[in-house]
Coordinates of C-alpha atoms in Angstrom, one line a residue:
Chain I
M13 CA 75.3 88.1 65.3
D14 CA 72.7 88.5 68.1
H15 CA 74.4 90.7 70.8
S16 CA 72.3 89.3 73.6
V17 CA 73.9 85.8 73.4
E18 CA 77.3 87.3 74.1
P19 CA 78.6 85.8 77.4
M20 CA 78.5 88.0 80.5
V21 CA 82.0 87.0 81.6
V22 CA 84.8 85.7 79.4
A23 CA 88.1 84.8 81.1
R24 CA 91.1 83.6 79.1
G25 CA 94.4 82.3 80.5
V26 CA 94.2 84.3 83.7
D27 CA 97.4 84.2 85.9
K28 CA 97.7 85.8 89.3
Y29 CA 100.7 85.7 91.7
F30 CA 100.9 86.6 95.3
G31 CA 104.7 87.2 95.6
T32 CA 106.1 83.9 94.3
L33 CA 102.9 81.9 95.0
K34 CA 100.9 81.3 91.8
A35 CA 97.3 81.8 92.9
L36 CA 95.7 81.5 89.5
D37 CA 97.2 79.3 86.8
R38 CA 95.8 79.9 83.2
V39 CA 92.2 80.1 84.3
S40 CA 89.6 80.2 81.5
L41 CA 85.9 80.3 82.0
D42 CA 82.8 81.7 80.3
V43 CA 79.6 82.6 82.1
A44 CA 76.5 83.2 79.9
Q45 CA 73.9 85.8 80.6
G46 CA 71.4 84.7 83.2
E47 CA 73.5 81.7 84.2
V48 CA 74.3 80.7 87.8
V49 CA 77.7 79.3 88.2
C50 CA 78.9 77.9 91.5
I51 CA 82.7 77.6 92.1
I52 CA 83.7 74.9 94.6
G53 CA 87.1 73.7 95.8
P54 CA 89.4 73.5 98.8
S55 CA 90.7 76.6 100.5
G56 CA 93.6 78.1 98.7
S57 CA 92.4 76.7 95.4
G58 CA 92.1 80.3 94.0
K59 CA 88.3 80.4 93.7
S60 CA 87.9 83.6 95.8
T61 CA 90.9 85.2 94.0
F62 CA 89.4 84.5 90.7
L63 CA 86.1 86.1 91.8
R64 CA 88.1 89.2 93.0
C65 CA 89.9 89.5 89.7
I66 CA 86.5 89.7 87.9
N67 CA 85.7 93.0 89.7
Q68 CA 89.3 94.1 89.9
L69 CA 89.9 93.9 93.6
E70 CA 92.9 92.0 92.4
V71 CA 95.0 92.9 89.4
I72 CA 95.8 89.9 87.1
E73 CA 99.3 89.3 85.8
A74 CA 98.4 87.6 82.5
G75 CA 95.4 86.7 80.4
A76 CA 92.2 88.8 79.9
I77 CA 88.8 89.1 81.5
H78 CA 85.8 90.6 79.8
V79 CA 82.8 91.6 81.8
A80 CA 79.5 92.7 80.2
G81 CA 81.4 93.1 76.9
E82 CA 84.2 95.3 78.3
L83 CA 87.9 94.3 78.7
V84 CA 88.6 94.7 82.4
G85 CA 91.3 97.1 83.6
Y86 CA 92.7 98.0 80.2
R87 CA 92.0 99.8 77.0
R88 CA 93.3 98.2 73.8
V89 CA 95.2 100.5 71.5
G90 CA 96.6 98.7 68.5
D91 CA 98.9 96.0 69.9
A92 CA 99.1 97.4 73.4
L93 CA 96.9 97.3 76.5
H94 CA 96.8 100.7 78.3
E95 CA 96.1 100.7 82.0
L96 CA 92.8 102.4 82.9
S97 CA 92.6 105.2 85.5
D98 CA 91.1 104.9 89.0
V99 CA 87.9 106.6 87.8
E100 CA 87.5 104.3 84.7
I101 CA 88.1 101.2 86.9
A102 CA 85.4 102.5 89.3
R103 CA 83.0 102.9 86.4
Q104 CA 83.7 99.3 85.2
R105 CA 83.0 97.9 88.6
L106 CA 79.4 99.2 88.3
S107 CA 78.5 96.3 86.0
S108 CA 79.1 93.8 88.8
G109 CA 77.9 93.7 92.4
M110 CA 79.9 91.9 95.1
V111 CA 78.9 90.1 98.3
F112 CA 81.6 89.4 100.8
Q113 CA 82.2 86.6 103.2
R114 CA 82.5 89.1 106.1
F115 CA 79.5 91.2 104.9
N116 CA 81.6 94.5 105.0
L117 CA 78.6 96.7 105.6
F118 CA 79.6 100.3 106.3
T119 CA 79.6 100.2 110.1
H120 CA 78.8 103.9 110.6
M121 CA 75.6 103.8 108.5
T122 CA 72.2 102.2 109.1
A123 CA 70.9 99.4 106.9
L124 CA 69.0 101.9 104.8
Q125 CA 72.0 104.3 104.5
N126 CA 74.1 101.3 103.4
V127 CA 71.8 100.5 100.6
M128 CA 71.4 104.1 99.5
E129 CA 75.1 105.1 99.6
G130 CA 76.1 103.8 96.2
P131 CA 73.2 105.2 94.1
V132 CA 73.3 108.6 95.9
T133 CA 77.1 109.1 96.2
V134 CA 78.4 107.2 93.1
Q135 CA 75.5 107.4 90.6
R136 CA 74.3 110.9 91.9
R137 CA 70.7 109.9 91.6
P138 CA 67.9 111.9 93.4
R139 CA 67.7 110.9 97.1
A140 CA 63.9 110.5 97.3
E141 CA 63.8 108.1 94.3
V142 CA 66.8 106.1 95.7
R143 CA 65.1 105.9 99.1
D144 CA 62.0 104.3 97.7
E145 CA 64.0 101.7 95.8
A146 CA 66.2 101.0 98.8
L147 CA 63.1 100.4 101.0
A148 CA 61.7 98.1 98.3
L149 CA 65.0 96.2 98.2
L150 CA 65.1 95.8 102.0
E151 CA 61.5 94.5 101.8
R152 CA 62.7 92.1 99.1
V153 CA 65.4 90.6 101.4
G154 CA 62.9 90.6 104.3
L155 CA 64.4 93.4 106.4
A156 CA 62.1 96.4 106.0
A157 CA 61.8 96.5 109.8
K158 CA 65.6 96.8 110.2
R159 CA 66.1 99.9 108.0
D160 CA 67.3 102.0 110.9
A161 CA 69.5 99.4 112.6
Y162 CA 73.3 99.7 112.5
P163 CA 75.3 96.6 111.2
L164 CA 76.5 95.7 114.7
E165 CA 72.9 95.6 115.9
M166 CA 72.0 92.9 113.4
S167 CA 72.8 89.2 113.2
G168 CA 75.2 87.9 110.5
G169 CA 72.4 86.6 108.4
Q170 CA 70.6 90.0 108.5
Q171 CA 73.8 91.8 107.7
Q172 CA 74.5 89.6 104.7
R173 CA 71.0 90.2 103.4
V174 CA 71.5 94.0 103.7
A175 CA 74.8 93.5 101.9
I176 CA 73.0 91.8 99.0
A177 CA 70.5 94.6 98.9
R178 CA 73.3 97.2 98.8
A179 CA 74.9 95.4 95.8
L180 CA 71.5 95.1 94.0
A181 CA 70.8 98.9 94.5
M182 CA 73.5 99.6 91.9
K183 CA 71.5 97.6 89.4
P184 CA 74.4 95.3 88.4
R185 CA 74.2 93.0 85.5
L186 CA 76.3 90.3 87.3
M187 CA 76.4 89.4 91.0
L188 CA 79.5 87.9 92.6
F189 CA 79.2 86.0 95.9
D190 CA 82.4 85.3 97.8
E191 CA 81.6 82.5 100.3
P192 CA 78.5 84.4 101.4
T193 CA 77.5 81.9 104.1
S194 CA 80.9 80.8 105.4
A195 CA 81.0 83.3 108.3
L196 CA 77.4 82.6 109.4
D197 CA 76.2 80.5 112.4
P198 CA 74.6 77.3 111.0
E199 CA 71.0 78.4 111.8
L200 CA 71.4 81.6 109.8
V201 CA 72.7 80.1 106.5
G202 CA 69.2 79.3 105.2
E203 CA 67.8 82.9 105.2
V204 CA 70.7 84.1 103.0
L205 CA 70.4 81.1 100.6
T206 CA 66.7 81.8 100.3
V207 CA 67.4 85.4 99.1
M208 CA 70.1 84.1 96.7
R209 CA 67.7 81.4 95.3
D210 CA 65.0 84.1 94.6
L211 CA 67.7 86.2 92.9
A212 CA 68.7 83.3 90.7
A213 CA 65.0 82.7 89.9
S214 CA 64.7 86.4 88.8
G215 CA 67.2 85.7 86.0
M216 CA 70.3 87.4 87.5
T217 CA 73.7 86.2 86.3
M218 CA 75.5 84.9 89.4
I219 CA 78.9 83.5 90.2
V220 CA 78.9 82.0 93.6
V221 CA 82.0 80.7 95.5
T222 CA 80.6 78.4 98.1
H223 CA 80.9 75.3 100.2
E224 CA 77.1 74.8 100.2
L225 CA 76.9 71.8 97.8
G226 CA 73.2 71.5 98.4
F227 CA 72.7 75.0 97.1
A228 CA 75.0 74.4 94.1
R229 CA 73.1 71.2 93.2
E230 CA 69.7 72.9 93.4
V231 CA 70.4 76.4 91.9
A232 CA 73.5 76.3 89.7
N233 CA 73.4 75.7 86.0
R234 CA 77.0 74.7 86.1
V235 CA 79.5 73.8 88.8
V236 CA 83.2 74.6 88.5
F237 CA 85.7 72.7 90.6
M238 CA 89.0 74.5 91.2
D239 CA 92.2 73.3 92.8
H240 CA 95.8 74.6 93.0
G241 CA 94.8 77.8 91.1
G242 CA 93.3 76.0 88.1
V243 CA 90.0 74.9 86.8
V244 CA 89.9 71.1 87.2
E245 CA 86.4 70.2 86.1
V246 CA 83.3 72.1 84.8
G247 CA 79.8 70.6 84.2
P248 CA 76.2 70.4 85.3
P249 CA 75.8 70.1 89.1
K250 CA 74.6 66.5 88.9
E251 CA 77.6 65.4 86.9
I252 CA 80.2 67.2 89.0
L253 CA 78.6 66.5 92.4
S254 CA 77.3 63.0 91.9
S255 CA 79.7 61.4 89.4
P256 CA 82.9 63.5 89.2
Q257 CA 85.4 62.4 86.6
H258 CA 88.6 63.7 88.2
P259 CA 90.0 62.0 91.3
R260 CA 90.7 65.4 93.0
T261 CA 87.1 66.4 92.6
R262 CA 86.0 63.1 94.0
D263 CA 88.2 63.4 97.0
F264 CA 87.0 67.0 97.7
I265 CA 83.3 66.1 97.5
A266 CA 83.8 63.1 99.7
A267 CA 85.6 65.2 102.3
V268 CA 82.9 67.9 102.3
L269 CA 80.1 65.4 102.6
N270 CA 81.6 63.7 105.6
Chain H
M25 CA 68.7 62.1 132.0
S26 CA 67.2 65.2 133.5
A27 CA 68.9 68.6 133.1
I28 CA 70.1 68.9 136.7
L29 CA 71.4 66.4 139.2
D30 CA 69.1 65.3 142.0
P31 CA 70.3 67.1 145.3
T32 CA 69.8 63.9 147.2
V33 CA 72.7 62.2 145.4
S34 CA 75.2 65.1 145.1
A35 CA 76.5 67.1 148.1
I36 CA 77.7 70.0 145.8
A37 CA 74.2 70.2 144.2
R38 CA 72.7 70.3 147.7
E39 CA 75.1 73.1 148.7
A40 CA 74.4 75.1 145.5
T41 CA 70.7 74.9 146.0
S42 CA 70.9 76.2 149.6
E43 CA 73.3 79.1 148.5
S44 CA 71.1 80.4 145.7
G45 CA 68.9 82.6 147.9
L46 CA 71.5 84.0 150.3
R47 CA 72.1 87.8 151.0
I48 CA 75.1 89.4 149.3
V49 CA 77.6 91.5 151.3
R50 CA 79.6 94.0 149.1
R51 CA 83.4 94.2 149.2
R52 CA 84.6 96.9 151.6
N53 CA 87.3 98.6 149.5
I54 CA 89.1 100.0 152.6
G55 CA 92.0 101.2 150.3
R56 CA 89.7 103.7 148.6
W57 CA 88.7 105.3 151.8
V58 CA 92.3 105.6 153.0
A59 CA 93.4 107.1 149.7
A60 CA 90.4 109.6 149.7
A61 CA 91.3 110.7 153.3
L62 CA 95.0 111.3 152.4
L63 CA 94.0 113.3 149.3
L64 CA 91.6 115.4 151.2
A65 CA 94.3 116.1 153.8
A66 CA 96.8 117.1 151.1
L67 CA 94.2 119.4 149.5
A68 CA 93.4 121.1 152.8
W69 CA 97.1 121.7 153.4
L70 CA 97.4 123.3 149.9
V71 CA 94.4 125.5 150.3
R72 CA 95.8 126.7 153.7
A73 CA 99.2 127.5 152.2
F74 CA 97.6 129.6 149.5
A75 CA 95.2 131.3 151.9
L76 CA 98.0 132.2 154.4
G77 CA 100.7 132.9 151.8
D78 CA 101.6 136.3 150.5
I79 CA 98.8 136.5 148.0
E80 CA 96.6 139.5 147.5
W81 CA 93.3 137.7 146.5
R82 CA 91.9 141.2 145.9
V83 CA 94.4 141.7 143.1
V84 CA 93.5 138.4 141.6
G85 CA 89.9 139.4 141.4
E86 CA 90.8 142.9 140.1
F87 CA 92.9 141.6 137.2
F88 CA 90.7 138.6 136.4
T89 CA 88.8 140.5 133.8
A90 CA 91.3 143.2 133.1
R91 CA 91.3 144.4 129.5
A92 CA 94.9 143.1 128.8
I93 CA 94.0 139.7 130.2
M94 CA 90.7 139.6 128.1
T95 CA 92.6 140.5 125.0
G96 CA 95.2 137.8 125.7
L97 CA 92.4 135.3 126.3
V98 CA 90.7 136.1 123.0
N99 CA 94.1 136.0 121.2
T100 CA 94.8 132.6 122.8
I101 CA 91.5 131.2 121.7
I102 CA 91.7 132.6 118.2
M103 CA 95.3 131.2 117.8
T104 CA 94.3 127.8 119.1
A105 CA 91.4 127.5 116.8
C106 CA 93.3 128.8 113.7
A107 CA 96.5 126.7 114.4
M108 CA 94.4 123.5 115.0
A109 CA 92.3 124.1 111.9
L110 CA 95.5 124.5 109.8
G111 CA 97.1 121.6 111.6
I112 CA 94.2 119.2 111.1
T113 CA 93.8 120.2 107.4
L114 CA 97.5 119.6 106.8
G115 CA 97.4 116.5 108.9
V116 CA 94.6 114.9 106.8
V117 CA 96.3 116.0 103.5
F118 CA 99.7 114.7 104.4
A119 CA 98.4 111.4 105.9
V120 CA 96.5 110.7 102.7
M121 CA 99.6 111.7 100.7
Y122 CA 101.8 109.4 102.9
M123 CA 99.5 106.5 102.1
S124 CA 99.1 107.2 98.4
P125 CA 100.5 104.8 95.8
N126 CA 102.1 107.8 94.1
P127 CA 105.8 107.9 95.3
V128 CA 106.2 111.6 94.7
L129 CA 103.3 112.4 97.1
R130 CA 104.6 109.8 99.6
L131 CA 108.1 111.2 99.7
T132 CA 106.8 114.8 100.0
A133 CA 104.7 113.8 103.0
L134 CA 107.6 111.9 104.5
F135 CA 109.9 114.9 104.2
Y136 CA 107.3 117.3 105.7
I137 CA 106.7 115.0 108.7
W138 CA 110.4 114.5 109.1
F139 CA 111.3 118.2 109.1
F140 CA 108.5 119.5 111.3
R141 CA 108.6 116.8 113.9
G142 CA 112.4 116.8 113.9
T143 CA 113.1 120.5 114.9
P144 CA 112.0 122.3 118.1
L145 CA 108.8 124.3 117.8
I146 CA 110.4 127.4 119.2
L147 CA 113.1 127.2 116.5
Q148 CA 110.3 126.9 113.8
L149 CA 108.6 130.0 115.3
L150 CA 111.8 132.0 115.1
I151 CA 112.4 130.9 111.5
W152 CA 108.9 132.0 110.4
F153 CA 109.3 135.2 112.3
N154 CA 112.6 135.9 110.6
L155 CA 111.6 134.7 107.2
A156 CA 112.4 138.1 105.7
L157 CA 116.1 137.3 106.1
V158 CA 115.7 134.6 103.4
F159 CA 112.9 136.1 101.4
P160 CA 112.9 139.9 101.6
T161 CA 109.8 140.0 99.3
M162 CA 107.1 137.6 98.5
G163 CA 104.8 137.3 95.4
I164 CA 105.2 136.7 91.7
P165 CA 107.9 139.0 90.3
G166 CA 106.5 141.6 87.9
L167 CA 102.9 140.9 88.8
F168 CA 102.7 141.8 92.5
E169 CA 105.2 141.8 95.3
V170 CA 104.9 142.5 99.0
R171 CA 107.6 143.0 101.7
T172 CA 107.8 139.8 103.8
V173 CA 108.0 141.8 107.1
D174 CA 104.5 143.2 106.3
V175 CA 103.0 139.8 105.8
I176 CA 104.8 137.9 108.5
T177 CA 103.3 139.6 111.6
P178 CA 103.6 137.9 115.0
F179 CA 100.1 136.4 114.3
M180 CA 101.1 134.9 110.9
A181 CA 104.4 133.6 112.2
T182 CA 102.7 132.0 115.2
L183 CA 99.9 130.5 113.0
L184 CA 102.4 129.1 110.5
G185 CA 104.7 127.8 113.2
L186 CA 102.1 126.1 115.4
G187 CA 99.9 125.0 112.5
M188 CA 102.7 123.4 110.4
N189 CA 104.2 121.7 113.4
Q190 CA 100.8 120.4 114.5
G191 CA 100.1 119.2 110.9
A192 CA 103.1 116.9 111.1
Y193 CA 101.9 115.3 114.4
T194 CA 98.3 115.1 113.3
A195 CA 99.3 113.4 110.0
E196 CA 100.5 110.5 112.1
V197 CA 97.4 110.4 114.2
V198 CA 95.2 110.5 111.0
R199 CA 97.3 107.8 109.5
S200 CA 96.8 105.5 112.4
G201 CA 93.1 106.2 112.3
I202 CA 92.9 105.3 108.6
L203 CA 94.9 102.1 109.3
S204 CA 92.4 101.2 112.0
V205 CA 89.6 100.9 109.5
D206 CA 89.0 97.3 108.2
V207 CA 90.3 96.8 104.7
G208 CA 86.9 95.1 104.0
Q209 CA 85.3 98.5 104.2
T210 CA 87.5 99.8 101.4
E211 CA 86.8 96.7 99.2
A212 CA 83.0 97.1 99.8
A213 CA 83.3 100.8 98.8
K214 CA 85.2 99.9 95.6
S215 CA 82.7 97.2 94.8
I216 CA 79.9 99.7 94.6
G217 CA 82.0 101.8 92.2
M218 CA 83.6 104.4 94.5
T219 CA 86.9 106.0 93.5
R220 CA 89.8 106.1 96.0
L221 CA 89.0 109.7 97.1
T222 CA 85.3 109.1 97.5
T223 CA 86.0 106.0 99.5
L224 CA 88.3 108.0 101.8
R225 CA 85.8 110.8 102.2
R226 CA 82.6 108.8 102.6
I227 CA 83.7 105.5 104.2
V228 CA 87.2 105.5 105.7
L229 CA 87.6 108.9 107.3
P230 CA 84.2 108.9 109.1
Q231 CA 85.1 105.6 110.6
A232 CA 88.7 106.7 111.3
M233 CA 87.4 109.7 113.3
R234 CA 86.5 107.4 116.2
V235 CA 90.2 106.6 116.6
I236 CA 91.4 110.1 115.6
I237 CA 89.4 112.3 118.0
P238 CA 90.8 111.3 121.4
P239 CA 94.4 112.1 120.5
V240 CA 93.4 115.2 118.5
G241 CA 91.4 116.4 121.5
N242 CA 94.5 115.9 123.5
E243 CA 96.5 117.9 121.1
F244 CA 93.9 120.6 121.0
I245 CA 94.3 121.0 124.7
S246 CA 98.1 121.0 124.3
M247 CA 97.7 123.7 121.7
V248 CA 95.9 126.0 124.1
K249 CA 99.0 126.0 126.3
L250 CA 101.5 125.9 123.4
T251 CA 100.3 129.3 122.3
S252 CA 102.2 130.7 125.3
I253 CA 105.4 129.9 123.5
A254 CA 104.5 132.5 121.0
S255 CA 105.3 135.2 123.6
V256 CA 109.0 134.8 122.3
I257 CA 107.9 136.4 119.0
Q258 CA 105.7 139.1 120.6
Y259 CA 102.3 137.5 120.1
S260 CA 100.2 138.8 122.9
E261 CA 98.4 135.8 124.4
I262 CA 97.3 135.4 128.0
L263 CA 100.6 134.5 129.6
R264 CA 102.5 137.3 127.8
N265 CA 100.0 139.9 128.9
A266 CA 100.0 138.6 132.4
Q267 CA 103.8 138.9 132.5
T268 CA 103.6 142.5 131.1
I269 CA 101.3 143.4 134.0
Y270 CA 103.4 141.8 136.7
Y271 CA 106.6 143.4 135.3
A272 CA 104.8 146.7 136.1
N273 CA 103.1 145.9 139.5
A274 CA 105.3 143.0 140.8
R275 CA 102.2 140.9 141.7
V276 CA 103.7 137.8 140.1
I277 CA 101.7 135.0 141.8
E278 CA 98.4 136.8 141.6
L279 CA 98.7 137.2 137.8
L280 CA 100.0 133.7 137.3
I281 CA 96.9 132.5 139.2
V282 CA 94.7 134.6 136.9
A283 CA 96.4 133.1 133.8
A284 CA 96.1 129.6 135.1
A285 CA 92.4 130.0 135.9
W286 CA 91.7 131.1 132.3
Y287 CA 93.7 128.3 130.8
L288 CA 91.8 125.8 132.9
A289 CA 88.5 127.4 131.9
V290 CA 89.3 127.1 128.2
V291 CA 90.5 123.5 128.5
T292 CA 87.4 122.5 130.5
L293 CA 85.2 123.7 127.7
L294 CA 87.3 121.8 125.1
Q295 CA 87.1 118.6 127.2
I296 CA 83.3 118.9 127.2
G297 CA 83.2 119.5 123.5
Q298 CA 85.4 116.4 122.9
Y299 CA 83.0 114.2 124.9
F300 CA 80.1 115.2 122.5
L301 CA 82.3 114.7 119.4
E302 CA 83.3 111.3 120.5
K303 CA 79.7 110.4 121.1
H304 CA 78.8 111.6 117.6
F305 CA 81.4 109.6 115.8
S306 CA 80.8 106.4 117.7
K307 CA 77.6 106.0 115.8
G308 CA 76.8 102.4 115.1
R309 CA 79.4 101.3 117.5
G310 CA 77.3 101.4 120.6
D311 CA 78.4 103.1 123.8
R312 CA 81.6 101.7 125.3
T313 CA 80.7 102.9 128.8
Q314 CA 77.5 100.9 128.8
K315 CA 77.7 97.2 128.6
R316 CA 75.4 96.6 125.7
Q317 CA 75.4 93.3 123.9
P318 CA 75.1 93.6 120.1
A319 CA 71.8 92.0 119.2
G320 CA 71.6 88.6 117.6
R321 CA 75.0 87.3 118.5
T322 CA 75.6 83.6 118.6
P323 CA 72.9 82.2 121.0
A324 CA 75.1 80.1 123.2
P325 CA 78.6 78.7 122.3
A326 CA 77.7 75.2 123.5
E327 CA 74.6 75.0 121.3
G328 CA 76.5 76.2 118.2
A329 CA 79.4 73.8 118.8
A330 CA 77.0 70.9 119.2
S331 CA 75.1 71.5 116.0
R332 CA 78.4 71.9 114.1
T333 CA 79.7 68.6 115.2
E334 CA 76.4 67.0 114.2
A335 CA 76.6 68.5 110.7

């Protein structure tokens, strides 16, 4: 079997509880290499939680997730799954990059230092080489001029673009976006979406939790609608956004468009 | 409709237009002047009392740089630095242990903080000083052994007493500093593959320093003065040496003035150091004393709200 056609992400029967609240209910989803998947749904539907489970910011209670061919969080020994150590989990997280709703740039570092931090501290690569790559990445997101600015000196849109560059600096095979434009002023959304569109065009595998239906329609290969912790409907953007089959999808899309 | 009302139709608009060029008279703040005058009077009275009192200022000058006082000053500074170094190190270690998911580490830290905050400092000094009563010798039996009284000198007992006690308080300060850092910073660090300890060292602690430094600076200054307690176990710091001198020459107030002046001098230097440290660790946060607006904030609330309702 050709290894390259193996999916980037395979999730099967994933459950997640917050106390007694069931946040994820038997979620299964496959994401192919190079595919862009947008997850939409009302708040509290579990879409962000699912994204956070993929890179182990949340620990799942049941089911299994494979990322880039590796079982996430456990090592299989015979019939048992053994929990991985802190160091092994940190290593597994290297295959995915994450972009957060609130940017979460390191506030005590400049834009350039934010982008260089991972490769230098975690991957222990030579500083000079990393610096050149980081400058190229800042250039790519259109912020070469802001390299010495601290996060609080930048607009939300600029911060989010630096955050994308910081994630890309680790050379991830998969990018996770958790409502990347929801905390932005309306006039700043476009600049972030442009960077994401370019990234998708470059062939990056992306899972994007978003409320930007226009972006989903234009860029996504598939759209996933989630509600009450479960996947309700999956399909090409045209089908899901224009002629949804499930009434809950229809209600949600009608509510967002108005 | 034009952006502003025509002054001919609105009386308020007419008034506002005529007011816009007028001269501004500052508030008088009479209270401040009265308070300053009262304080100056009180200060003058104090200076006069000290000048006319039974104080030989010549003696103050004579003993200001006396050898015993200088030795005491050096010992005070060394002890302050060592005890704080030990205290801050223990404080960071126990704060991290206290917040660890490992219950053994958490309980150990809890016990340490409970014990060293829960007993008087002077009692802890006496316990360390008399440690030989519990452990006559120290070391690994058979390999090497030393007599405890040889190891626990007044210096060691003071260092352990002050340092361990300080560690318990600093642990709580460090913990509050760590809690002040947004959880998003930790998540971002994890997402680029950092382990728990790397995240702490590179991301959380540097940001926590902003919150930690003011109270630790405060405790540093307390420590300068706390070293004087060590006189009960014969550690020769400034106050103890000043006392030794006035027991001999009966110049009590003069020598207390000498000691006070030196304590103030050391504390002043520390306060200046704290200012620069705070400045260093507020990197990327702007300067709180200047009113600087972070660049690129929402242009104007009205504008943002308008476009949102349109969307």
